[in-house]
Amino acid sequence: MAKKNADQADTPEDIADDFFEEQDEPEREDERGDDLEPRTNPDAEAMQVSLKKSTHGGEDCVEVYAHGEAYPDDGSEKTQRTVLLARVVKGALSMFPLVSASYRYEFLMPKYHELATITILADEDEPWGLPEDIREFDTMLESLPTGFGRHAKYGLGFKWEYRLIPHSILEMQGINELVIEPGNGASTDLPKFKLGIDRFSAIRRSIDSITNRARERSLRERQLLAFNELLHVADPVQFERRFPKVKAGEIYELIKLGGRAPNRSASDHLAAATVVRDDAAKIAAEQPSQLVELKAVIEQVTLKELIAKIEDMLGKNLPEPKWQAFFKANPFVLGLAFPHPVILIQEQAHIGGTMLRGAGESIVDFLFAQRFTGSLALIEIKRPATKLIEARTFRGDLHAPHKDLTSAMAQVLDQRFQLLNNFAAKSHDPELKDTHVSAVHCIVIAGTAPTTIQEKRSLDLFRHSSKDVVVVTFDELLGKLREILRLMTAGAPGPAPAPVPPADNSDIF
């Protein structure tokens, strides 16, 4: 950055550039971890791996295995397991990415669910070598395209920031293998999805570019916030309120004006958004109903999309991580399970202590806090397919609670116990400032409401008898969203009258 004269005052833009260069510089490739979530402990995410020579299809190969105590596919008690993690032959490196963190329920399960295999084909003139040990195998991983993990002990696969690539491919039914091959193509040959290395690299670079732009945009918005809340509040005459720049297409995508008025051009939409941005304070003072109406329309559109998304997800047999990711992106939905306003503190929060060897950590799906009192609350997420009551009746038409439900309730109660015991040590975390554990609320989100009146009665008898754990079904959350939308649209005003043209159009443009 060019040096300035010592007497030359820094502009806000100069200050922002300084901060961006020093504090928000993107991570370099060699500094990024493997497929690890931000703020995770790499040691806790590592697993034991081994390598052995073998044959596959009559060809010499090397196989890498992962080891540890994990749950089998039937969900019974943990057992010592050995799972194939990778296979190397001269023509291809096949990875079978696994969840590497032993404290997770999904430990040693496929990292990308149905997409169980990622195969990287070797160049015809540069076949893969067969490593002699894990160190040589990790060294071989250094030659993989940028974007892949570099250490077998972290489960292989994509780096965290590129996880949306396999997630997108999973939207296509019947795909269980991704093949990285030469070229720039993208095609399917069920059950394989073939992706050219050049296209993969272009996608990766685009993701990096979007991330960097978002980081810079976040910095600018934080700078505006600090300026407006400090200088503008202290002296609004000298320091007028500043507004962020609106880029073409942003508001258009948000409220989808194009679908409502196809005769309007992109320039019309951008001009309308600019007017609202620049004159928001004036419109709020002179025509507050217009802003309220616009806000209501945006909220209704967003809520309708949210309801449609949940309905679509309920129609699929999705695993728990899919629902956890959805609720993480939309914590407002989980807030409906509470009788009072709450805020999300942390997803996948570590609330328990560990044994001397580091095992035994207790992790809750979602940690909330009461917005006004700071009382903490725990939410455990199960699947919509979770059984809530037994199929058979006893003592007439009563159904006993299903073990899946009672196990989930016992799990969240144990998490509360761990939180109470370890809160003194964890309360120094800034995220837990102004919170307490005097009355920890426990909620289990699981299953869907039964169909017959006898089953509904049995479920209600059981869950309303529990004073420590609240059980909420997925369709009950969906029903609350529908009711909110109904109340919002019931009193929605009709089309707004045509505005009266101002006497002086210079105020608009």
XYZ file of C-alpha atoms in Angstrom:
509
model
C 0.000 0.000 0.000
C 1.372 3.436 -0.914
C 2.672 5.577 1.943
C 0.802 8.789 2.815
C 2.126 12.103 4.029
C 2.251 12.192 7.822
C 0.072 15.314 7.833
C -2.560 13.733 5.597
C -5.571 12.506 7.581
C -6.788 9.006 6.989
C -10.191 8.714 5.367
C -12.606 6.019 6.563
C -11.848 4.138 3.354
C -8.106 4.229 4.116
C -8.723 2.933 7.624
C -10.868 0.127 6.254
C -8.145 -0.834 3.783
C -5.592 -0.990 6.605
C -7.817 -3.247 8.648
C -8.611 -5.446 5.699
C -4.959 -5.960 4.865
C -3.845 -6.621 8.430
C -6.796 -8.414 10.020
C -8.968 -9.888 7.287
C -6.405 -11.240 4.870
C -7.638 -14.605 3.511
C -5.862 -17.676 4.762
C -3.195 -19.095 2.516
C -3.619 -22.617 1.228
C -0.807 -24.030 3.365
C -2.345 -22.546 6.533
C -5.773 -24.092 6.159
C -6.655 -27.299 7.917
C -8.249 -30.354 6.402
C -12.018 -30.782 6.350
C -12.440 -29.250 9.811
C -15.083 -26.822 10.931
C -13.862 -23.402 12.097
C -12.820 -23.226 15.758
C -12.452 -26.998 16.088
C -9.568 -28.751 17.819
C -7.510 -30.668 15.208
C -6.282 -33.180 17.787
C -9.862 -34.041 18.743
C -10.737 -34.477 15.053
C -7.909 -36.959 14.308
C -8.253 -40.740 14.195
C -5.944 -43.747 14.087
C -4.982 -44.896 10.579
C -2.837 -47.688 9.145
C -1.580 -48.788 5.731
C -1.105 -52.204 4.200
C -0.226 -53.640 0.805
C -2.871 -55.671 -0.996
C -4.312 -56.494 -4.413
C -7.490 -55.229 -6.035
C -8.868 -56.573 -9.284
C -5.673 -58.537 -9.816
C -3.553 -55.379 -9.463
C -1.119 -54.429 -6.715
C -2.472 -51.696 -4.482
C -2.122 -50.016 -1.118
C -5.068 -49.666 1.264
C -5.429 -47.219 4.142
C -7.690 -48.116 7.059
C -9.207 -46.126 9.914
C -9.614 -47.640 13.378
C -11.610 -46.885 16.495
C -14.653 -47.590 18.608
C -17.750 -46.595 16.669
C -21.421 -47.389 16.336
C -22.292 -50.033 13.716
C -24.888 -49.335 11.030
C -27.693 -50.818 13.123
C -27.093 -48.215 15.859
C -26.309 -50.701 18.622
C -23.469 -50.392 21.155
C -20.032 -49.174 20.092
C -17.587 -51.803 18.871
C -13.983 -51.751 17.688
C -14.147 -51.171 13.930
C -11.703 -51.058 11.032
C -12.997 -49.221 7.971
C -11.421 -48.782 4.543
C -10.418 -45.125 4.071
C -8.509 -45.132 0.758
C -7.127 -47.381 -1.952
C -4.259 -46.541 -4.313
C -3.600 -48.296 -7.605
C -1.424 -46.989 -10.414
C -4.342 -45.551 -12.325
C -6.497 -44.126 -9.555
C -6.632 -42.929 -5.967
C -10.002 -43.826 -4.427
C -10.954 -42.130 -1.173
C -13.834 -43.200 1.060
C -14.102 -40.083 3.254
C -15.044 -40.769 6.882
C -16.024 -38.693 9.901
C -12.775 -38.652 11.870
C -13.853 -37.176 15.235
C -14.292 -40.037 17.685
C -16.627 -38.013 19.943
C -19.239 -37.701 17.189
C -22.023 -40.222 16.800
C -21.166 -40.480 13.079
C -17.533 -41.477 13.788
C -16.204 -43.730 10.968
C -19.411 -43.208 8.968
C -19.251 -41.820 5.402
C -18.566 -38.092 5.578
C -20.776 -37.299 2.590
C -23.480 -39.886 3.236
C -24.524 -41.567 -0.054
C -21.538 -40.051 -1.884
C -19.198 -42.600 -0.367
C -16.340 -42.598 -2.911
C -14.155 -39.902 -4.461
C -11.807 -41.185 -7.172
C -9.008 -39.088 -8.661
C -7.690 -40.526 -11.898
C -3.967 -40.384 -12.572
C -2.492 -38.854 -15.704
C -1.668 -41.473 -18.292
C 2.026 -40.578 -18.218
C 2.191 -40.055 -14.417
C 0.658 -43.036 -12.576
C 0.202 -42.980 -8.824
C 3.030 -44.455 -6.786
C 2.320 -46.967 -4.033
C 3.380 -45.460 -0.679
C 5.155 -47.578 1.905
C 3.637 -45.989 5.018
C 1.176 -43.331 6.181
C 3.809 -40.586 5.995
C 4.426 -41.353 2.323
C 0.669 -41.527 1.743
C 0.207 -38.043 3.241
C 3.093 -36.818 1.101
C 1.315 -38.200 -1.955
C -1.804 -36.262 -0.927
C 0.211 -33.051 -1.350
C 0.020 -33.627 -5.123
C -3.788 -33.623 -5.096
C -5.608 -30.640 -6.577
C -5.959 -27.706 -4.215
C -9.110 -28.133 -2.167
C -8.583 -31.660 -0.841
C -7.478 -32.668 2.643
C -3.802 -33.490 3.094
C -3.852 -35.887 6.054
C -5.408 -39.334 6.294
C -6.056 -38.942 10.030
C -8.677 -36.238 9.332
C -10.825 -38.521 7.196
C -9.863 -37.285 3.686
C -12.258 -35.599 1.279
C -12.719 -31.894 0.628
C -11.577 -29.045 2.822
C -14.353 -27.534 4.926
C -14.910 -24.490 2.706
C -15.593 -26.698 -0.331
C -18.064 -29.101 1.309
C -20.874 -27.617 -0.788
C -19.477 -29.427 -3.839
C -20.416 -32.926 -2.598
C -23.578 -31.560 -0.977
C -24.715 -30.208 -4.344
C -23.947 -33.467 -6.131
C -26.053 -35.333 -3.550
C -29.135 -33.511 -4.825
C -29.042 -35.925 -7.773
C -30.480 -39.305 -6.864
C -28.450 -42.454 -7.424
C -24.955 -40.916 -7.242
C -22.500 -42.666 -4.927
C -19.117 -41.850 -6.512
C -17.421 -38.645 -7.675
C -14.718 -39.132 -10.305
C -12.186 -36.335 -10.828
C -10.837 -36.682 -14.362
C -8.898 -34.544 -16.853
C -10.779 -31.815 -18.708
C -13.499 -29.291 -17.997
C -16.597 -31.462 -18.137
C -19.395 -32.337 -15.757
C -21.486 -35.390 -16.581
C -23.230 -38.364 -15.033
C -22.761 -42.058 -15.639
C -24.838 -43.525 -12.811
C -23.851 -44.202 -10.166
C -20.877 -41.919 -10.962
C -20.653 -38.147 -11.295
C -17.688 -37.193 -13.492
C -16.072 -33.810 -12.909
C -13.199 -32.366 -14.924
C -10.250 -31.151 -12.881
C -10.290 -27.784 -14.675
C -13.959 -27.222 -13.794
C -13.349 -28.309 -10.198
C -10.485 -25.808 -9.912
C -12.652 -23.041 -11.387
C -15.446 -23.810 -8.903
C -12.964 -23.772 -6.036
C -11.542 -20.415 -7.114
C -15.052 -18.979 -7.411
C -15.902 -20.158 -3.896
C -12.731 -18.501 -2.602
C -13.629 -15.316 -4.438
C -17.145 -15.255 -2.960
C -15.717 -15.846 0.510
C -13.232 -13.008 0.128
C -15.897 -10.623 -1.156
C -18.129 -11.519 1.765
C -15.269 -10.877 4.183
C -14.584 -7.464 2.652
C -18.281 -6.605 2.631
C -18.562 -7.590 6.282
C -15.658 -5.295 7.128
C -17.259 -2.349 5.329
C -20.574 -2.920 7.101
C -18.870 -3.105 10.494
C -17.042 0.127 9.723
C -20.344 1.816 8.822
C -21.931 0.542 12.015
C -19.114 1.921 14.159
C -19.220 5.292 12.384
C -23.013 5.665 12.571
C -23.296 4.566 16.204
C -20.396 6.730 17.373
C -19.736 9.855 15.320
C -23.199 10.244 13.820
C -24.884 9.850 17.208
C -22.419 12.238 18.872
C -22.667 14.952 16.190
C -25.277 14.190 13.491
C -24.847 17.621 11.883
C -21.151 17.248 11.168
C -21.239 13.481 10.568
C -24.225 12.518 8.440
C -25.371 8.903 8.569
C -23.637 6.729 5.996
C -25.282 3.912 4.072
C -23.772 0.851 2.388
C -23.624 0.739 -1.370
C -26.257 -1.428 -3.051
C -24.856 -3.609 -5.795
C -26.983 -4.418 -8.823
C -29.095 -7.517 -8.329
C -28.909 -7.810 -4.527
C -32.386 -6.524 -3.669
C -33.701 -8.000 -6.881
C -32.711 -11.471 -5.718
C -34.044 -10.863 -2.217
C -37.644 -9.944 -3.010
C -37.799 -11.262 -6.587
C -39.272 -8.161 -8.126
C -38.698 -9.519 -11.606
C -41.243 -12.290 -11.158
C -43.883 -9.832 -9.967
C -43.441 -7.215 -12.684
C -41.841 -8.713 -15.810
C -42.295 -5.445 -17.741
C -39.800 -3.672 -15.484
C -36.186 -3.585 -16.489
C -33.215 -4.339 -14.278
C -32.459 -0.629 -14.228
C -35.965 0.078 -12.896
C -35.471 -2.377 -10.055
C -32.065 -0.976 -9.174
C -33.426 2.570 -9.221
C -36.297 1.592 -6.905
C -33.917 -0.026 -4.461
C -31.646 3.006 -4.544
C -34.549 5.312 -3.730
C -35.542 3.239 -0.715
C -31.936 3.095 0.488
C -31.146 6.767 0.112
C -34.458 8.116 1.409
C -35.342 5.455 3.979
C -35.369 7.897 6.889
C -37.462 10.412 4.955
C -39.956 7.772 3.807
C -40.237 6.429 7.347
C -41.125 9.925 8.592
C -43.511 10.870 5.775
C -44.982 7.508 4.697
C -44.222 4.923 7.404
C -46.962 2.587 6.184
C -45.091 2.083 2.904
C -41.971 0.778 4.633
C -44.021 -1.406 6.975
C -45.865 -2.852 3.997
C -42.638 -3.564 2.110
C -41.154 -5.228 5.193
C -44.286 -7.397 5.568
C -44.088 -8.536 1.935
C -40.439 -9.554 2.300
C -41.161 -11.420 5.549
C -44.095 -13.294 3.990
C -42.046 -14.361 0.971
C -39.228 -15.546 3.237
C -41.631 -17.445 5.492
C -43.324 -19.157 2.547
C -39.959 -20.333 1.241
C -39.038 -21.595 4.711
C -42.282 -23.580 4.991
C -41.802 -25.068 1.521
C -38.238 -26.070 2.439
C -39.358 -27.897 5.597
C -42.183 -29.634 3.727
C -39.701 -30.828 1.121
C -37.252 -32.054 3.766
C -39.985 -33.903 5.655
C -40.733 -35.805 2.458
C -37.208 -37.223 2.446
C -35.502 -39.590 4.854
C -32.729 -37.150 5.717
C -30.089 -37.864 8.396
C -29.742 -35.746 11.538
C -26.807 -33.650 10.208
C -29.015 -32.349 7.380
C -31.597 -31.110 9.892
C -28.911 -29.683 12.151
C -27.491 -27.717 9.228
C -30.979 -26.424 8.370
C -31.704 -25.317 11.935
C -28.259 -23.727 12.191
C -29.100 -21.604 9.151
C -32.626 -20.882 10.456
C -32.478 -20.725 14.287
C -35.746 -18.772 14.202
C -37.561 -22.094 13.630
C -36.086 -23.656 16.761
C -37.064 -20.540 18.690
C -40.704 -21.514 18.120
C -40.205 -24.413 20.540
C -39.817 -21.950 23.419
C -42.535 -19.993 25.220
C -40.219 -16.958 25.425
C -37.755 -15.126 23.112
C -34.351 -16.817 22.847
C -31.023 -16.315 21.109
C -28.713 -18.988 19.691
C -25.430 -19.226 21.621
C -23.674 -22.089 19.842
C -24.370 -25.046 17.558
C -22.576 -28.299 18.497
C -21.618 -26.749 21.839
C -19.065 -28.579 24.012
C -20.670 -28.486 27.456
C -19.093 -31.404 29.320
C -15.732 -32.282 30.715
C -13.376 -34.937 29.419
C -11.550 -37.904 30.871
C -7.788 -37.866 31.362
C -7.297 -39.247 27.860
C -9.568 -36.595 26.318
C -12.589 -38.835 25.819
C -16.081 -38.346 27.172
C -16.796 -34.833 25.860
C -20.517 -34.007 25.932
C -21.811 -32.061 22.932
C -25.299 -30.599 22.621
C -26.822 -29.942 19.200
C -27.915 -26.378 20.055
C -27.286 -24.144 23.060
C -29.782 -21.276 23.460
C -30.285 -18.569 26.071
C -33.411 -16.759 27.213
C -33.092 -13.323 25.607
C -34.122 -11.309 28.682
C -32.921 -13.420 31.630
C -29.913 -15.334 30.230
C -31.171 -18.750 31.370
C -29.533 -21.415 29.200
C -31.459 -24.042 27.244
C -30.446 -27.238 25.432
C -31.986 -28.628 22.247
C -31.341 -32.147 21.028
C -32.266 -32.828 17.373
C -33.391 -36.254 16.209
C -34.955 -37.314 12.909
C -38.607 -36.921 11.843
C -38.637 -40.716 11.473
C -37.793 -41.206 15.170
C -40.369 -43.438 16.846
C -42.242 -41.729 19.676
C -44.508 -44.498 20.964
C -44.552 -48.277 20.810
C -46.720 -49.875 18.140
C -48.331 -52.340 20.549
C -50.781 -51.323 23.243
C -50.965 -52.347 26.876
C -53.656 -51.958 29.512
C -56.344 -51.216 27.008
C -55.502 -48.676 24.319
C -52.387 -47.107 25.882
C -49.066 -47.015 24.009
C -45.816 -46.912 25.935
C -43.181 -44.335 24.964
C -40.681 -45.691 22.457
C -37.127 -46.298 23.601
C -35.850 -43.915 20.899
C -37.767 -41.087 22.561
C -36.798 -41.975 26.119
C -33.163 -42.342 25.031
C -33.214 -38.869 23.503
C -34.733 -37.429 26.679
C -32.126 -39.199 28.812
C -29.406 -37.836 26.513
C -30.467 -34.207 26.918
C -30.877 -34.673 30.684
C -27.309 -35.989 30.865
C -26.165 -32.983 28.827
C -27.859 -30.715 31.351
C -26.059 -32.566 34.158
C -22.728 -32.075 32.368
C -23.480 -28.387 31.812
C -24.332 -27.830 35.471
C -21.165 -29.587 36.621
C -18.859 -27.745 34.206
C -20.486 -24.334 33.936
C -18.147 -22.723 36.444
C -15.174 -23.617 34.228
C -16.895 -22.631 30.987
C -18.625 -19.447 32.176
C -15.494 -17.424 31.336
C -16.250 -17.973 27.628
C -17.390 -14.616 26.150
C -20.297 -16.416 24.470
C -21.692 -17.258 27.919
C -21.514 -13.724 29.287
C -24.670 -12.778 31.254
C -26.008 -16.360 31.205
C -26.770 -18.738 34.052
C -27.836 -22.329 34.703
C -30.345 -21.834 37.499
C -33.175 -23.242 35.372
C -31.847 -25.002 32.272
C -34.581 -25.679 29.729
C -34.331 -29.032 27.877
C -36.048 -29.671 24.528
C -36.070 -32.699 22.227
C -37.124 -32.185 18.587
C -38.075 -35.613 17.268
C -40.585 -37.551 15.203
C -43.981 -36.517 13.909
C -47.377 -36.551 15.607
C -49.113 -39.972 15.670
C -52.179 -40.567 13.527
C -54.829 -42.167 15.779
C -56.452 -40.492 18.761
C -55.264 -43.324 21.047
C -51.656 -42.795 19.942
C -51.900 -39.011 20.306
C -53.410 -39.405 23.771
C -50.640 -41.786 24.835
C -47.925 -39.411 23.569
C -49.443 -36.425 25.344
C -49.884 -38.376 28.595
C -46.192 -39.173 28.593
C -44.595 -35.951 27.394
C -46.763 -33.660 29.520
C -45.854 -35.709 32.592
C -42.201 -34.764 32.079
C -41.386 -31.557 33.933
C -37.730 -31.528 32.836
C -37.868 -32.212 29.084
C -40.186 -30.728 26.468
C -40.855 -32.951 23.435
C -41.769 -31.146 20.201
C -42.426 -32.893 16.892
C -41.254 -31.652 13.509
C -44.785 -31.203 12.190
C -45.661 -29.119 15.249
C -42.840 -26.698 14.371
C -44.125 -26.632 10.793
C -47.644 -25.969 12.073
C -46.441 -22.971 14.080
C -44.787 -21.521 10.989
C -48.000 -21.974 9.002
C -49.996 -20.287 11.731
C -47.606 -17.321 11.784
C -47.964 -17.004 8.008
C -51.749 -17.212 8.294
C -51.811 -14.434 10.869
C -49.463 -12.314 8.759
C -51.513 -12.677 5.596
C -54.958 -12.472 7.227
C -54.656 -8.749 7.781
C -52.382 -8.007 4.858
C -53.327 -4.783 3.089
C -54.359 -4.722 -0.538
C -52.273 -3.218 -3.318
C -50.832 0.116 -2.332
C -52.347 3.135 -4.058
C -50.294 4.844 -6.710
C -48.006 7.375 -5.036
C -48.625 11.042 -5.640
C -45.741 12.469 -7.670
C -43.692 14.905 -5.588
C -43.584 18.503 -6.611
C -39.830 18.399 -6.939
C -38.528 15.210 -8.571
C -34.941 16.143 -7.727
C -35.464 14.559 -4.297
C -35.765 11.145 -5.907
C -32.902 11.012 -8.399
